[in-house]
Amino acid sequence: MKVNGKHYRSLWWNSDTAVLEIIDQRWLPHDFRTQPVTTMEEFAAAIVEMRVRGAPLIGATAAYAMALAMKIDPSNDHFEKAWAYFNATRPTAVNLRWALNRCKDALLPLPENQRADAALTLAHEIADEDVGINAQIGQHGLALIREIAAKKKDGAPVNILTHCNAGWLATVDWGTATSPMYHAHDAGIPIHVWVDETRPRNQGAITSWELGRHGVPHTYIVDNAGGHLMQHGMVDMVIVGTDRTTSRGDVCNKIGTYLKALAAHANNVPFYVALPSPTIDWTIADGVADIPIEERDARETTHVQGKLPDGSIEMVQVTPDDTPGGNPAFDVTPNHLVTGLITERGVAKASTEGLQALFPDLAKAAQTQKPGG
Ligand code: MRU
């Protein structure tokens, strides 16, 4: 997508320096900073500190991290150490494990002297595939938006509510939840997006920044506003992303998604999840019981970052000095609250049958996988 007229992906390979470049998202939406990632430690920090974030982007970054690991030392022993090191960076987004395992399957059968080049080629492939998957999700989501638009009177916009940032910055390009929005906007369908703030890290501000750069009408709302808007007929559909969706269609996403799903259900608002296939965890069915939920630093809840009038970006404290904070970063929406899963192969019912019908090949391949393996 474009930033100030220039096309960007959220990460890119600098062939002059042979180094990966990323957008350091900690400074968005106020400052657009990019940085090269040159060491294993920097790769791990980029994921842990959420300089790169969003399930698909975490996966693609991990593939480039393994490419660096193989350049440093292509031995089996180093591969396994690097796999474990990067796999421990963030626990919830399954794309991380997916990308690391894809590297394992592709690289370990090769002679050591071929691994570094093959790893880099694979990382490029994973990044490019992500862009293609998200473009397809956009087309399938566009059809859903078009259907709703057709029922609107006098060209009124389709009101879409989204949570967190499942935008191009959370993927390599297009985004998952935002891809249908960009496609609809580009097709001339009037849309308006309600953007949840998404405390504690306020990823909604990043979504607003993205939508604003692309000219998509939107309104930033506090997390607690969604139920009220739905109750008053001001939301036509919800589209969110996901960090891990189980084989039966339970959806794990940013904390607060579950509450939006409950409100949508109570108000008959369709609740869609944009789901790229690498985000499906075929090894588990019950999301509430089996998805590890990341518990992040409490400081993210007791403090908030923003821009001061002089333009500087500062962190301020919102609670009393001694208030303990709690920070579960994700929650699970059970499949019965999900209207449909918008995948690259079409819209699936959030059920074992629904996912297996669209992805028989992946479901079968996963039969040999162990939970967490
Ligand atoms: O903690 P984050 O910002 O990495 O969480 C991101 C989300 O929850 C997104 O909705 C999800 O990763 C899907 S991104 C296409």
CSV table of C-alpha atoms and ligand atoms in Angstrom, one decimal:
chain,number,residue,atom,x,y,z
A,1,MET,CA,0.0,0.0,0.0
A,2,LYS,CA,1.1,3.6,-0.4
A,3,VAL,CA,2.7,6.0,2.1
A,4,ASN,CA,3.0,9.5,0.8
A,5,GLY,CA,2.6,8.3,-2.7
A,6,LYS,CA,5.3,5.6,-2.4
A,7,HIS,CA,4.5,1.9,-2.5
A,8,TYR,CA,5.6,0.1,0.7
A,9,ARG,CA,5.3,-3.4,2.0
A,10,SER,CA,5.6,-3.8,5.7
A,11,LEU,CA,9.0,-5.5,5.2
A,12,TRP,CA,11.3,-5.7,2.3
A,13,TRP,CA,14.6,-7.0,1.3
A,14,ASN,CA,17.3,-4.4,0.6
A,15,SER,CA,19.4,-6.1,-2.1
A,16,ASP,CA,22.1,-3.4,-1.9
A,17,THR,CA,22.9,-4.2,1.7
A,18,ALA,CA,21.5,-7.8,1.7
A,19,VAL,CA,19.5,-7.0,4.8
A,20,LEU,CA,15.8,-7.0,5.8
A,21,GLU,CA,14.2,-3.7,6.4
A,22,ILE,CA,11.1,-3.2,8.5
A,23,ILE,CA,8.7,-0.4,9.6
A,24,ASP,CA,9.2,0.1,13.3
A,25,GLN,CA,5.5,0.2,14.2
A,26,ARG,CA,6.0,1.3,17.8
A,27,TRP,CA,6.1,4.9,16.5
A,28,LEU,CA,3.0,4.8,14.3
A,29,PRO,CA,0.8,6.6,13.7
A,30,HIS,CA,2.9,9.6,14.6
A,31,ASP,CA,6.2,8.8,13.0
A,32,PHE,CA,7.1,6.6,10.0
A,33,ARG,CA,10.4,5.0,10.9
A,34,THR,CA,12.1,2.2,9.1
A,35,GLN,CA,15.0,0.1,10.3
A,36,PRO,CA,17.4,-2.6,9.1
A,37,VAL,CA,17.4,-5.9,11.0
A,38,THR,CA,20.9,-7.3,11.1
A,39,THR,CA,21.3,-9.8,14.0
A,40,MET,CA,19.3,-12.7,15.5
A,41,GLU,CA,18.8,-10.6,18.6
A,42,GLU,CA,17.4,-7.7,16.6
A,43,PHE,CA,15.0,-10.1,14.9
A,44,ALA,CA,13.8,-11.5,18.2
A,45,ALA,CA,13.4,-8.0,19.7
A,46,ALA,CA,11.5,-6.8,16.6
A,47,ILE,CA,8.9,-9.4,17.3
A,48,VAL,CA,8.8,-9.3,21.1
A,49,GLU,CA,8.6,-5.5,21.2
A,50,MET,CA,6.1,-5.4,18.5
A,51,ARG,CA,8.1,-3.3,16.0
A,52,VAL,CA,6.6,-5.9,13.7
A,53,ARG,CA,3.3,-7.3,14.7
A,54,GLY,CA,0.2,-9.0,13.3
A,55,ALA,CA,0.1,-12.8,12.8
A,56,PRO,CA,1.1,-12.9,9.1
A,57,LEU,CA,3.9,-10.3,9.4
A,58,ILE,CA,5.3,-12.2,12.4
A,59,GLY,CA,5.4,-15.3,10.3
A,60,ALA,CA,7.1,-13.6,7.4
A,61,THR,CA,9.6,-12.0,9.7
A,62,ALA,CA,10.5,-15.3,11.3
A,63,ALA,CA,11.2,-16.8,7.9
A,64,TYR,CA,13.8,-14.0,7.3
A,65,ALA,CA,15.1,-14.6,10.8
A,66,MET,CA,15.8,-18.2,9.9
A,67,ALA,CA,17.5,-17.1,6.6
A,68,LEU,CA,19.9,-15.0,8.7
A,69,ALA,CA,20.4,-18.0,11.1
A,70,MET,CA,21.3,-20.2,8.2
A,71,LYS,CA,23.8,-17.6,6.9
A,72,ILE,CA,25.5,-17.5,10.2
A,73,ASP,CA,25.7,-21.2,10.7
A,74,PRO,CA,23.7,-23.7,8.6
A,75,SER,CA,24.2,-26.7,10.9
A,76,ASN,CA,21.3,-28.8,12.2
A,77,ASP,CA,22.2,-27.8,15.7
A,78,HIS,CA,22.1,-24.1,15.0
A,79,PHE,CA,18.8,-24.5,13.1
A,80,GLU,CA,17.1,-26.2,16.1
A,81,LYS,CA,18.5,-23.5,18.5
A,82,ALA,CA,17.3,-20.7,16.2
A,83,TRP,CA,13.9,-22.4,15.7
A,84,ALA,CA,13.4,-22.5,19.5
A,85,TYR,CA,14.7,-19.0,20.0
A,86,PHE,CA,12.4,-17.4,17.5
A,87,ASN,CA,9.4,-19.7,18.4
A,88,ALA,CA,9.5,-18.3,22.0
A,89,THR,CA,9.2,-14.7,20.9
A,90,ARG,CA,5.4,-14.5,20.9
A,91,PRO,CA,3.1,-17.4,21.9
A,92,THR,CA,-0.3,-16.8,20.3
A,93,ALA,CA,0.0,-16.1,16.6
A,94,VAL,CA,0.4,-19.6,15.0
A,95,ASN,CA,1.9,-18.1,11.9
A,96,LEU,CA,5.2,-18.0,13.7
A,97,ARG,CA,5.3,-21.7,14.3
A,98,TRP,CA,3.9,-22.3,10.8
A,99,ALA,CA,6.7,-20.3,9.1
A,100,LEU,CA,9.4,-21.9,11.3
A,101,ASN,CA,8.1,-25.4,10.5
A,102,ARG,CA,7.9,-24.6,6.8
A,103,CYS,CA,11.6,-23.6,7.0
A,104,LYS,CA,12.3,-26.8,8.9
A,105,ASP,CA,10.6,-29.0,6.2
A,106,ALA,CA,12.3,-27.2,3.4
A,107,LEU,CA,15.8,-26.7,4.7
A,108,LEU,CA,16.8,-29.6,6.9
A,109,PRO,CA,16.7,-32.1,4.0
A,110,LEU,CA,19.2,-29.9,2.1
A,111,PRO,CA,23.0,-30.2,2.3
A,112,GLU,CA,24.3,-27.5,4.7
A,113,ASN,CA,26.0,-25.5,2.0
A,114,GLN,CA,22.7,-24.9,0.2
A,115,ARG,CA,20.6,-23.9,3.2
A,116,ALA,CA,21.4,-20.2,3.4
A,117,ASP,CA,20.4,-19.4,-0.2
A,118,ALA,CA,17.3,-21.7,0.0
A,119,ALA,CA,16.2,-20.1,3.3
A,120,LEU,CA,16.3,-16.6,1.8
A,121,THR,CA,14.4,-17.8,-1.3
A,122,LEU,CA,11.8,-19.4,0.9
A,123,ALA,CA,11.4,-16.2,3.0
A,124,HIS,CA,10.8,-14.2,-0.2
A,125,GLU,CA,8.3,-16.9,-1.2
A,126,ILE,CA,6.4,-16.7,2.1
A,127,ALA,CA,6.2,-12.9,1.9
A,128,ASP,CA,4.9,-13.0,-1.7
A,129,GLU,CA,2.4,-15.7,-0.9
A,130,ASP,CA,1.1,-13.6,1.9
A,131,VAL,CA,0.4,-10.8,-0.4
A,132,GLY,CA,-1.4,-13.1,-2.8
A,133,ILE,CA,-3.5,-14.7,-0.1
A,134,ASN,CA,-4.6,-11.3,1.2
A,135,ALA,CA,-5.5,-10.1,-2.2
A,136,GLN,CA,-7.8,-13.2,-2.6
A,137,ILE,CA,-9.3,-12.6,0.8
A,138,GLY,CA,-10.1,-9.0,-0.4
A,139,GLN,CA,-12.0,-10.4,-3.4
A,140,HIS,CA,-14.1,-12.8,-1.4
A,141,GLY,CA,-14.8,-10.1,1.3
A,142,LEU,CA,-15.6,-7.6,-1.5
A,143,ALA,CA,-18.5,-9.9,-2.6
A,144,LEU,CA,-19.9,-9.8,0.9
A,145,ILE,CA,-19.7,-6.0,1.1
A,146,ARG,CA,-21.2,-5.7,-2.4
A,147,GLU,CA,-24.3,-7.8,-1.3
A,148,ILE,CA,-24.9,-5.5,1.7
A,149,ALA,CA,-24.3,-2.4,-0.4
A,150,ALA,CA,-27.0,-3.6,-2.9
A,151,LYS,CA,-29.6,-3.5,-0.1
A,152,LYS,CA,-28.7,0.1,1.0
A,153,LYS,CA,-30.8,3.0,0.0
A,154,ASP,CA,-29.6,6.2,-1.8
A,155,GLY,CA,-25.9,5.1,-1.9
A,156,ALA,CA,-25.6,5.1,1.9
A,157,PRO,CA,-22.2,3.6,3.0
A,158,VAL,CA,-21.8,0.1,4.3
A,159,ASN,CA,-20.7,0.5,7.9
A,160,ILE,CA,-18.0,-2.0,8.8
A,161,LEU,CA,-16.6,-2.3,12.4
A,162,THR,CA,-13.1,-3.6,12.9
A,163,HIS,CA,-10.9,-4.3,15.9
A,164,CYS,CA,-7.1,-4.0,16.3
A,165,ASN,CA,-5.0,-3.7,13.2
A,166,ALA,CA,-5.5,-6.5,10.7
A,167,GLY,CA,-4.3,-4.2,8.0
A,168,TRP,CA,-1.4,-4.1,5.6
A,169,LEU,CA,0.9,-3.3,8.4
A,170,ALA,CA,-0.1,-6.6,10.2
A,171,THR,CA,0.7,-8.6,7.0
A,172,VAL,CA,3.2,-8.1,4.2
A,173,ASP,CA,0.6,-6.1,2.1
A,174,TRP,CA,-3.2,-5.6,1.8
A,175,GLY,CA,-4.0,-6.8,5.3
A,176,THR,CA,-6.6,-9.5,6.0
A,177,ALA,CA,-9.6,-7.7,7.6
A,178,THR,CA,-8.8,-4.5,5.7
A,179,SER,CA,-8.3,-6.1,2.3
A,180,PRO,CA,-12.1,-6.3,1.6
A,181,MET,CA,-12.4,-2.7,2.7
A,182,TYR,CA,-9.6,-1.5,0.3
A,183,HIS,CA,-11.1,-3.6,-2.5
A,184,ALA,CA,-14.6,-2.2,-1.9
A,185,HIS,CA,-13.3,1.4,-1.7
A,186,ASP,CA,-11.3,0.9,-4.9
A,187,ALA,CA,-14.4,-0.6,-6.6
A,188,GLY,CA,-16.3,2.6,-5.8
A,189,ILE,CA,-18.6,1.0,-3.2
A,190,PRO,CA,-19.2,3.6,-0.4
A,191,ILE,CA,-18.0,2.2,2.9
A,192,HIS,CA,-17.3,3.7,6.3
A,193,VAL,CA,-15.2,1.9,8.9
A,194,TRP,CA,-15.7,2.1,12.7
A,195,VAL,CA,-12.2,1.6,14.1
A,196,ASP,CA,-11.9,0.2,17.6
A,197,GLU,CA,-9.2,1.9,19.6
A,198,THR,CA,-8.0,-1.5,20.9
A,199,ARG,CA,-6.5,-0.7,24.2
A,200,PRO,CA,-3.9,-1.2,25.6
A,201,ARG,CA,-1.6,-0.8,22.5
A,202,ASN,CA,-4.2,1.2,20.5
A,203,GLN,CA,-3.6,-0.6,17.2
A,204,GLY,CA,-6.8,1.1,16.1
A,205,ALA,CA,-4.7,4.2,15.6
A,206,ILE,CA,-2.5,2.3,13.1
A,207,THR,CA,-5.7,1.1,11.3
A,208,SER,CA,-6.9,4.7,11.2
A,209,TRP,CA,-3.6,5.8,9.8
A,210,GLU,CA,-3.7,3.1,7.1
A,211,LEU,CA,-7.3,3.9,6.1
A,212,GLY,CA,-6.6,7.6,6.1
A,213,ARG,CA,-3.6,7.2,3.7
A,214,HIS,CA,-5.9,5.2,1.4
A,215,GLY,CA,-8.8,7.7,1.6
A,216,VAL,CA,-11.2,5.3,3.2
A,217,PRO,CA,-13.8,7.1,5.4
A,218,HIS,CA,-13.5,6.0,9.0
A,219,THR,CA,-14.2,7.0,12.6
A,220,TYR,CA,-12.0,6.0,15.6
A,221,ILE,CA,-14.1,4.9,18.5
A,222,VAL,CA,-13.3,3.7,22.0
A,223,ASP,CA,-13.5,-0.1,22.6
A,224,ASN,CA,-16.7,0.3,24.6
A,225,ALA,CA,-18.7,2.0,21.8
A,226,GLY,CA,-19.3,-1.0,19.5
A,227,GLY,CA,-22.3,-2.5,21.4
A,228,HIS,CA,-24.1,0.8,21.4
A,229,LEU,CA,-23.5,1.4,17.7
A,230,MET,CA,-24.7,-2.1,16.8
A,231,GLN,CA,-27.8,-1.7,19.0
A,232,HIS,CA,-28.7,1.4,17.0
A,233,GLY,CA,-28.3,-0.2,13.5
A,234,MET,CA,-25.1,1.7,12.8
A,235,VAL,CA,-23.0,-1.3,12.0
A,236,ASP,CA,-23.8,-3.5,9.0
A,237,MET,CA,-21.0,-6.0,9.5
A,238,VAL,CA,-17.9,-6.7,11.6
A,239,ILE,CA,-14.7,-7.9,10.0
A,240,VAL,CA,-11.7,-8.7,12.2
A,241,GLY,CA,-8.5,-10.6,11.8
A,242,THR,CA,-7.2,-13.6,13.7
A,243,ASP,CA,-3.9,-14.8,15.3
A,244,ARG,CA,-5.0,-18.5,15.4
A,245,THR,CA,-8.1,-20.2,14.3
A,246,THR,CA,-8.7,-23.8,15.4
A,247,SER,CA,-9.7,-26.7,13.2
A,248,ARG,CA,-13.3,-26.3,14.2
A,249,GLY,CA,-13.3,-22.5,13.6
A,250,ASP,CA,-12.8,-21.0,17.1
A,251,VAL,CA,-11.1,-17.7,16.5
A,252,CYS,CA,-8.4,-16.2,18.7
A,253,ASN,CA,-7.7,-12.5,18.1
A,254,LYS,CA,-6.8,-9.3,19.9
A,255,ILE,CA,-8.3,-8.9,23.3
A,256,GLY,CA,-11.8,-7.5,23.1
A,257,THR,CA,-12.8,-9.3,19.9
A,258,TYR,CA,-14.9,-11.7,21.9
A,259,LEU,CA,-17.0,-8.9,23.4
A,260,LYS,CA,-17.6,-7.5,19.9
A,261,ALA,CA,-18.7,-11.0,18.7
A,262,LEU,CA,-21.2,-11.2,21.6
A,263,ALA,CA,-22.6,-7.8,20.8
A,264,ALA,CA,-22.8,-8.6,17.1
A,265,HIS,CA,-24.7,-11.9,17.9
A,266,ALA,CA,-27.1,-10.1,20.2
A,267,ASN,CA,-27.9,-7.5,17.6
A,268,ASN,CA,-27.9,-9.8,14.5
A,269,VAL,CA,-24.9,-8.1,13.0
A,270,PRO,CA,-22.9,-10.5,10.7
A,271,PHE,CA,-19.5,-11.2,12.3
A,272,TYR,CA,-16.8,-12.2,9.8
A,273,VAL,CA,-13.2,-13.2,10.4
A,274,ALA,CA,-10.6,-12.7,7.7
A,275,LEU,CA,-8.5,-15.9,7.9
A,276,PRO,CA,-5.5,-16.7,5.8
A,277,SER,CA,-4.8,-20.4,5.8
A,278,PRO,CA,-1.4,-20.2,7.5
A,279,THR,CA,-3.4,-18.9,10.6
A,280,ILE,CA,-5.3,-22.2,10.9
A,281,ASP,CA,-4.0,-24.4,13.7
A,282,TRP,CA,-5.2,-27.8,12.5
A,283,THR,CA,-3.7,-29.5,15.6
A,284,ILE,CA,-6.3,-28.2,18.0
A,285,ALA,CA,-10.1,-27.8,18.0
A,286,ASP,CA,-11.1,-26.2,21.3
A,287,GLY,CA,-9.7,-22.6,21.2
A,288,VAL,CA,-10.6,-21.6,24.7
A,289,ALA,CA,-8.9,-24.6,26.3
A,290,ASP,CA,-5.9,-25.0,24.0
A,291,ILE,CA,-4.7,-21.6,22.6
A,292,PRO,CA,-1.9,-20.1,24.6
A,293,ILE,CA,-2.9,-16.5,25.4
A,294,GLU,CA,0.0,-14.1,25.6
A,295,GLU,CA,0.2,-12.1,28.9
A,296,ARG,CA,2.1,-8.9,28.2
A,297,ASP,CA,3.8,-6.4,30.5
A,298,ALA,CA,1.2,-4.6,32.7
A,299,ARG,CA,2.9,-1.3,31.9
A,300,GLU,CA,1.1,-1.4,28.6
A,301,THR,CA,-2.2,-1.0,30.5
A,302,THR,CA,-1.1,1.5,33.1
A,303,HIS,CA,0.7,3.7,30.6
A,304,VAL,CA,-0.2,5.0,27.2
A,305,GLN,CA,1.8,6.5,24.4
A,306,GLY,CA,0.8,9.6,22.4
A,307,LYS,CA,2.0,12.8,20.7
A,308,LEU,CA,2.5,16.0,22.7
A,309,PRO,CA,1.7,19.4,21.3
A,310,ASP,CA,5.4,19.9,20.5
A,311,GLY,CA,5.3,16.8,18.3
A,312,SER,CA,7.4,14.6,20.6
A,313,ILE,CA,6.1,11.1,21.3
A,314,GLU,CA,5.9,10.3,25.0
A,315,MET,CA,4.5,7.6,27.3
A,316,VAL,CA,2.3,8.9,30.1
A,317,GLN,CA,0.9,7.1,33.2
A,318,VAL,CA,-2.9,6.8,33.5
A,319,THR,CA,-3.3,4.9,36.8
A,320,PRO,CA,-2.1,5.7,40.4
A,321,ASP,CA,1.5,4.8,41.0
A,322,ASP,CA,0.7,1.6,42.8
A,323,THR,CA,-2.1,0.2,40.6
A,324,PRO,CA,-1.4,-3.4,39.5
A,325,GLY,CA,-2.3,-3.9,35.8
A,326,GLY,CA,-3.3,-7.2,34.0
A,327,ASN,CA,-2.7,-7.6,30.3
A,328,PRO,CA,-4.1,-10.7,28.5
A,329,ALA,CA,-3.4,-9.8,24.9
A,330,PHE,CA,-5.8,-12.1,23.1
A,331,ASP,CA,-9.2,-13.8,23.6
A,332,VAL,CA,-11.1,-16.6,21.9
A,333,THR,CA,-14.4,-16.2,20.1
A,334,PRO,CA,-16.2,-19.6,19.9
A,335,ASN,CA,-17.2,-20.7,16.4
A,336,HIS,CA,-20.9,-20.3,17.0
A,337,LEU,CA,-20.5,-16.6,17.2
A,338,VAL,CA,-18.8,-16.4,13.8
A,339,THR,CA,-20.9,-15.8,10.7
A,340,GLY,CA,-18.1,-16.8,8.3
A,341,LEU,CA,-14.4,-17.2,7.8
A,342,ILE,CA,-13.2,-15.2,4.8
A,343,THR,CA,-10.3,-17.2,3.5
A,344,GLU,CA,-8.2,-17.0,0.3
A,345,ARG,CA,-10.3,-19.9,-1.1
A,346,GLY,CA,-13.7,-18.4,-0.3
A,347,VAL,CA,-16.0,-18.0,2.7
A,348,ALA,CA,-16.1,-21.0,5.0
A,349,LYS,CA,-18.5,-21.8,7.8
A,350,ALA,CA,-16.7,-21.6,11.1
A,351,SER,CA,-16.8,-25.4,11.7
A,352,THR,CA,-14.7,-28.5,11.2
A,353,GLU,CA,-16.8,-29.3,8.1
A,354,GLY,CA,-16.6,-25.8,6.8
A,355,LEU,CA,-12.8,-25.6,7.0
A,356,GLN,CA,-12.2,-29.1,5.8
A,357,ALA,CA,-14.4,-28.5,2.7
A,358,LEU,CA,-12.3,-25.5,1.6
A,359,PHE,CA,-8.9,-26.9,2.7
A,360,PRO,CA,-9.1,-30.7,2.3
A,361,ASP,CA,-5.4,-30.8,1.4
A,362,LEU,CA,-4.2,-28.9,4.5
A,363,ALA,CA,-6.5,-30.7,6.8
A,364,LYS,CA,-5.1,-34.1,5.6
A,365,ALA,CA,-1.5,-32.9,5.8
A,366,ALA,CA,-2.1,-31.8,9.4
A,367,GLN,CA,-3.2,-35.3,10.4
A,368,THR,CA,0.4,-36.2,10.9
A,369,GLN,CA,1.1,-33.1,13.0
A,370,LYS,CA,1.2,-33.2,16.8
A,371,PRO,CA,-0.4,-30.4,18.9
A,372,GLY,CA,2.2,-27.6,19.3
A,373,GLY,CA,4.6,-29.4,16.9
B,1,MRU,O1,-0.6,-8.0,19.2
B,1,MRU,P1,-0.8,-7.8,17.8
B,1,MRU,O2,-0.9,-6.3,17.4
B,1,MRU,O3,0.3,-8.5,17.0
B,1,MRU,O4,-2.2,-8.4,17.4
B,1,MRU,C1,-2.6,-8.4,16.1
B,1,MRU,C2,-4.0,-8.9,15.9
B,1,MRU,O5,-4.6,-9.4,16.9
B,1,MRU,C3,-4.5,-9.0,14.5
B,1,MRU,O6,-5.9,-8.9,14.5
B,1,MRU,C4,-4.2,-10.4,14.0
B,1,MRU,O7,-2.8,-10.7,14.1
B,1,MRU,C5,-4.5,-10.5,12.5
B,1,MRU,S1,-3.4,-9.6,11.5
B,1,MRU,C6,-3.8,-9.8,9.9
